[in-house]
PDB file of C-alpha atoms in Angstrom:
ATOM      1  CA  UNK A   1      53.240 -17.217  47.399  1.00  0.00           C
ATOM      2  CA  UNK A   2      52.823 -19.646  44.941  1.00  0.00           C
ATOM      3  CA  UNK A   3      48.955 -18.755  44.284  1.00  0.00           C
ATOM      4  CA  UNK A   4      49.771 -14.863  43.630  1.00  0.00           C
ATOM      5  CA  UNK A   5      52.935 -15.561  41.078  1.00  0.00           C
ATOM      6  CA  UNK A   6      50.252 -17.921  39.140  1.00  0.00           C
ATOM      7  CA  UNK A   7      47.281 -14.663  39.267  1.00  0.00           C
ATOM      8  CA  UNK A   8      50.443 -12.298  38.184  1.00  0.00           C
ATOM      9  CA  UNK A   9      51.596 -14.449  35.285  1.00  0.00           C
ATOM     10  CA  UNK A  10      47.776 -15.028  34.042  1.00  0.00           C
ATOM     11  CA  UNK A  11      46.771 -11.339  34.573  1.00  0.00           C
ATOM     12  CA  UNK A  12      50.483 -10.667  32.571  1.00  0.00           C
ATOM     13  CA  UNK A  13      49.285 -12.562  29.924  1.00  0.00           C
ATOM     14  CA  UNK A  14      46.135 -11.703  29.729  1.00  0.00           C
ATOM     15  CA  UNK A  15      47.153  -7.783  29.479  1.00  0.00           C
ATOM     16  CA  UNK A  16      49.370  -8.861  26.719  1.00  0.00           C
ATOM     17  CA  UNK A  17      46.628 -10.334  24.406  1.00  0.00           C
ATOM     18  CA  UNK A  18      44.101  -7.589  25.162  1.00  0.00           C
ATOM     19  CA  UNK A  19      47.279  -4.686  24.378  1.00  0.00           C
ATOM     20  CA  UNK A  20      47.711  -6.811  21.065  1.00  0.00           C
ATOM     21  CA  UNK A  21      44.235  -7.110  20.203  1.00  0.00           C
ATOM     22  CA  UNK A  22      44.112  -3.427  20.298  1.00  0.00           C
ATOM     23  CA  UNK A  23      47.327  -3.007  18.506  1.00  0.00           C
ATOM     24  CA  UNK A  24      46.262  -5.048  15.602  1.00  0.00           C
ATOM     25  CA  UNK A  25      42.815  -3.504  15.633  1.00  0.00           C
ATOM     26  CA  UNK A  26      44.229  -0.176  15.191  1.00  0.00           C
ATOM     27  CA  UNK A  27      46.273  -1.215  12.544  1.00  0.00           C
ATOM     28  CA  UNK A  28      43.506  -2.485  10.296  1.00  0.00           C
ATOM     29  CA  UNK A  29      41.787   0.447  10.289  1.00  0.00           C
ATOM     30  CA  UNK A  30      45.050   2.524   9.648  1.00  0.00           C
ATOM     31  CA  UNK A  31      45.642   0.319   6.617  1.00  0.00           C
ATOM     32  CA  UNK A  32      42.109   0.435   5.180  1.00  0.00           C
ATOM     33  CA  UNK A  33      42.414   4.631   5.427  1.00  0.00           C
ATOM     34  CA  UNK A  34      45.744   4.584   3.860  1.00  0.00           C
ATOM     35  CA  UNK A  35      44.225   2.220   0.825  1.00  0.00           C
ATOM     36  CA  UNK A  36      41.189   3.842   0.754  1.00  0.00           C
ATOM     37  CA  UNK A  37      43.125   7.502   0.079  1.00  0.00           C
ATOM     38  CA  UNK A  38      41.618   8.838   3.244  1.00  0.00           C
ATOM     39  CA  UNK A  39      38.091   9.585   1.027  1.00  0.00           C
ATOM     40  CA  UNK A  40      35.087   8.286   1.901  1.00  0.00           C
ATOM     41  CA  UNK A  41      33.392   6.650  -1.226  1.00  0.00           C
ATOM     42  CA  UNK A  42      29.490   7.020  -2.042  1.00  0.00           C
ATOM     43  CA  UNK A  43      27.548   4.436  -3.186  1.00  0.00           C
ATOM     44  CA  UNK A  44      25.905   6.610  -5.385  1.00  0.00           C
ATOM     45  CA  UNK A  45      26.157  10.776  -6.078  1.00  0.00           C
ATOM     46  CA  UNK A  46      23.931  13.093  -4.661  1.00  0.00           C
ATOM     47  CA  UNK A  47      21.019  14.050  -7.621  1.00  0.00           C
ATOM     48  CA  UNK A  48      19.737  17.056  -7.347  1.00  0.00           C
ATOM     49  CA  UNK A  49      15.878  17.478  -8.356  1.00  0.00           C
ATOM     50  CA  UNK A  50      13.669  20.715  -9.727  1.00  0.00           C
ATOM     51  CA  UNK A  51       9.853  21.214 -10.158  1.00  0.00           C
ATOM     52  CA  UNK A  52       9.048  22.789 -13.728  1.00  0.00           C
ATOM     53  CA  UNK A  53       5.793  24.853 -14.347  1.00  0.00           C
ATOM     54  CA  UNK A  54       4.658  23.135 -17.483  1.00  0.00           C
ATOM     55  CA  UNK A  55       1.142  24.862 -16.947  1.00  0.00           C
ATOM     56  CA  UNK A  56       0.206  27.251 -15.154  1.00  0.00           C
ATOM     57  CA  UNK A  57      -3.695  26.988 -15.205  1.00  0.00           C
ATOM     58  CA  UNK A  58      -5.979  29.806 -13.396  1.00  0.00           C
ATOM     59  CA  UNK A  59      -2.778  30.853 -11.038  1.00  0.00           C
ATOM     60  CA  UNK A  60      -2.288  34.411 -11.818  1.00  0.00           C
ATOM     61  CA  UNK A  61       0.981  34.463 -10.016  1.00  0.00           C
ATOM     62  CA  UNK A  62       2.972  31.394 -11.493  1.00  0.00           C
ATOM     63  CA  UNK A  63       4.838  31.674 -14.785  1.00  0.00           C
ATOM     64  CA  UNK A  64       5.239  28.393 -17.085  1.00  0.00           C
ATOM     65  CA  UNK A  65       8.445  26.923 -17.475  1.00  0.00           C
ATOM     66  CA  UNK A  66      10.081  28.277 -14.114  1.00  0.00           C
ATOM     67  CA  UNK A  67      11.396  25.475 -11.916  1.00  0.00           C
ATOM     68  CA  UNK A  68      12.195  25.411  -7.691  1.00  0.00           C
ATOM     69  CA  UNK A  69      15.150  23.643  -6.832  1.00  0.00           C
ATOM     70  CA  UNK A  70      14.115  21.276  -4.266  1.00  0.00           C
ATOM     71  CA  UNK A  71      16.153  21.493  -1.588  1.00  0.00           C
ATOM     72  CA  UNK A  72      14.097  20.673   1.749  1.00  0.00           C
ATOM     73  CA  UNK A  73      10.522  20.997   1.839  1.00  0.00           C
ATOM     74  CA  UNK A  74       8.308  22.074  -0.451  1.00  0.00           C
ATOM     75  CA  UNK A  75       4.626  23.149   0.402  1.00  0.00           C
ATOM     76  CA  UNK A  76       2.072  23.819  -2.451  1.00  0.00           C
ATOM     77  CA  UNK A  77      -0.969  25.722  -1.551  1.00  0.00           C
ATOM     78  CA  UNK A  78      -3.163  28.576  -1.142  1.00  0.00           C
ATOM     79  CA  UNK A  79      -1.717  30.081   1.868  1.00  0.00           C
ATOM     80  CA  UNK A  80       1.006  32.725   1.879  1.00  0.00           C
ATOM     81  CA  UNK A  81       3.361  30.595   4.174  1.00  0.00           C
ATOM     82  CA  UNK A  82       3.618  27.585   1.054  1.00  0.00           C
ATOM     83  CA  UNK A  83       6.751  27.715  -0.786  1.00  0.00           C
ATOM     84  CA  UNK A  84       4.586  27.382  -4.217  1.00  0.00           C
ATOM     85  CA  UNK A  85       1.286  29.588  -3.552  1.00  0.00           C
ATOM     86  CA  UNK A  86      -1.836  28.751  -5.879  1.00  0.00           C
ATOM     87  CA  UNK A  87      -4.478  31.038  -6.321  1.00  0.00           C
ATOM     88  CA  UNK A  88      -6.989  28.963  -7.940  1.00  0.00           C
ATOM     89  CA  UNK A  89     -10.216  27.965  -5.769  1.00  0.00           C
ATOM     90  CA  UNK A  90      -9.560  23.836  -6.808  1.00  0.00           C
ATOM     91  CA  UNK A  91      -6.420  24.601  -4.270  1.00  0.00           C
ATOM     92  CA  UNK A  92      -6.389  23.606  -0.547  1.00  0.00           C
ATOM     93  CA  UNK A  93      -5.005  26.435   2.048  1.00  0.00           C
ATOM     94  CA  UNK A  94      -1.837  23.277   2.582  1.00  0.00           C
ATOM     95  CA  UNK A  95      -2.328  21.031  -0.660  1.00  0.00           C
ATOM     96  CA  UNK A  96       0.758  18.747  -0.927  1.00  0.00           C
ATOM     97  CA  UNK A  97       4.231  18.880  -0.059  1.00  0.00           C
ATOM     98  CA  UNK A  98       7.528  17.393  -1.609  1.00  0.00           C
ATOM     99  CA  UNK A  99      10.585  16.281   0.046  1.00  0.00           C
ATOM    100  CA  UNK A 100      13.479  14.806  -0.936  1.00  0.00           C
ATOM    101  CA  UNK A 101      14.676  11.985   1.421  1.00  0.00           C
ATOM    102  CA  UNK A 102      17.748   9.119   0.624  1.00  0.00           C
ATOM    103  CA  UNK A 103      17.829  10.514  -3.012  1.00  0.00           C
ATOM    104  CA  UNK A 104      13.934   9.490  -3.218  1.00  0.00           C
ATOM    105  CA  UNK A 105      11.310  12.222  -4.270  1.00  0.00           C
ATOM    106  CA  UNK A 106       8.888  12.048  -2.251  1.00  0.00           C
ATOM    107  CA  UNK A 107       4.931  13.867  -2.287  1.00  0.00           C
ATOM    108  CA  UNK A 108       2.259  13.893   0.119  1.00  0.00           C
ATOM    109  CA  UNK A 109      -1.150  15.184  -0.303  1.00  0.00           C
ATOM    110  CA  UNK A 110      -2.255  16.985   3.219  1.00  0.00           C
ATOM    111  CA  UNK A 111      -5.998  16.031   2.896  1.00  0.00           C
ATOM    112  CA  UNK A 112      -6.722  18.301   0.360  1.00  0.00           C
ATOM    113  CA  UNK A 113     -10.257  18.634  -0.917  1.00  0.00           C
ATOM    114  CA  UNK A 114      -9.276  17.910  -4.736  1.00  0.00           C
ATOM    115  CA  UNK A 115      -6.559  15.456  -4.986  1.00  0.00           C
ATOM    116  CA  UNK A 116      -3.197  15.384  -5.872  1.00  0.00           C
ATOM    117  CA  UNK A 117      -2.713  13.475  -9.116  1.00  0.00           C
ATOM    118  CA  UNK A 118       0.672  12.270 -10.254  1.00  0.00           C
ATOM    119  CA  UNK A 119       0.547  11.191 -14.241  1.00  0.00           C
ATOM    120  CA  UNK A 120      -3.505  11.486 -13.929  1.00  0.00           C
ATOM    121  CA  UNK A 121      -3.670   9.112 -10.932  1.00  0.00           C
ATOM    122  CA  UNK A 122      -5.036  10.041  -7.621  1.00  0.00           C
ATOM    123  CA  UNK A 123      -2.774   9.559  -4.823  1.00  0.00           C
ATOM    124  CA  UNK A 124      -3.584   8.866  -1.209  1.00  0.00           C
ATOM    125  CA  UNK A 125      -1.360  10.046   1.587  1.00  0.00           C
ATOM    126  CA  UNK A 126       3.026   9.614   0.361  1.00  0.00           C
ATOM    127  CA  UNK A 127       3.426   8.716  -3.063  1.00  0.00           C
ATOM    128  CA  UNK A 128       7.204   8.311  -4.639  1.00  0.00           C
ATOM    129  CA  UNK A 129       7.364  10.075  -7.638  1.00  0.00           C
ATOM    130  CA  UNK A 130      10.629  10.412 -10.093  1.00  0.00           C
ATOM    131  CA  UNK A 131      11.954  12.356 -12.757  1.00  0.00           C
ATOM    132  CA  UNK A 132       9.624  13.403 -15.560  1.00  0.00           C
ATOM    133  CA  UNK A 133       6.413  12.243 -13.658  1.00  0.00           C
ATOM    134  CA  UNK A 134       3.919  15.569 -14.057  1.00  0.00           C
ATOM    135  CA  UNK A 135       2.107  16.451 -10.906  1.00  0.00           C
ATOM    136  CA  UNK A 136      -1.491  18.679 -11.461  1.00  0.00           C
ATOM    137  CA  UNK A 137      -2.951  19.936  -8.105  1.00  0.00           C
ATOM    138  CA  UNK A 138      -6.234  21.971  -9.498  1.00  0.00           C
ATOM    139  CA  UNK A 139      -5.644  23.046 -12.835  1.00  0.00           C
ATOM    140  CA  UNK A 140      -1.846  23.866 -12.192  1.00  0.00           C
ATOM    141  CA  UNK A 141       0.688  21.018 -13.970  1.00  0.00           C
ATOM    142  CA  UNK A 142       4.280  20.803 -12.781  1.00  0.00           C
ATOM    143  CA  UNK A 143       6.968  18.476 -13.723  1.00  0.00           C
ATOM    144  CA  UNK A 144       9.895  16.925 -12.173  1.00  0.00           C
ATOM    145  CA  UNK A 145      12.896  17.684 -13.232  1.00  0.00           C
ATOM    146  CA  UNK A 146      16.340  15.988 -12.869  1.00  0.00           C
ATOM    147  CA  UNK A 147      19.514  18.177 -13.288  1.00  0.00           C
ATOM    148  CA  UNK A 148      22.436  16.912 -14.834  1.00  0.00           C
ATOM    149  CA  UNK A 149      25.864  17.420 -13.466  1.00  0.00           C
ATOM    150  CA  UNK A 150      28.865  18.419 -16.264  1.00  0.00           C
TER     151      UNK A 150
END
């Protein structure tokens, strides 16, 4: 009898510091939501980015200073399914696409024929571009825009 009281008092006490361990856990993170207001806070605000038209070049079906929010994927290219279609012949059928991705701007040139310059250099595969950098694919110039909240 004297082996089983000694297992009952350990496994007692050892209930007792897991139950508190628990207890004070759950109070920590009770106290950090109620300092905290219950909002999360970002480390930085959400930006939200637009392509300008600056030129349009020998795309009959572009117009200059219109911008594309960029939200998602953008495709630039001859084909109909591209979100910005080209009709120029210096255009591939998928030229580049932009993405947004952690608040980075993001292009990538889809082995296009002609290039994808960003500020008249040549880019190879992803390139991270930013606001105000002008992008020409053919003889079509956009910009990046930045929008600024009020």
């Amino acid at each position: 009898m004297g082996f089983s009281k000694l297992v009952t008092i350990v496994f007692g006490v050892a209930f007792i510091i897991v139950l508190y361990f628990i207890i004070y856990y759950a109070l920590k993170i009770m106290y950090k939501d109620v300092k905290g207001g219950g909002r999360r806070r970002q480390s930085s605000a959400k930006k939200n980015y637009g392509i300008e038209v600056l030129s349009v070049g020998e795309n009959s079906n572009l117009e200059e200073g219109s911008i594309l929010l960029l939200n998602g994927v953008i495709t630039i290219g001859r084909k109909d399914g591209n979100t910005i279609r080209l009709t120029e012949p210096y255009a591939s059928g998928n030229h580049a696409r932009v993405l947004v991705k952690n608040n980075e701007i993001l292009i990538e040139d889809l082995n296009s024929t002609n290039g994808v310059f960003i500020n008249d250099e040549k880019i190879n595969g992803y390139a991270k571009i930013r606001a105000n950098d002008k992008i020409r694919i053919g003889s079509a110039i956009f910009k990046v825009i930045r929008a600024e909240k009020n």
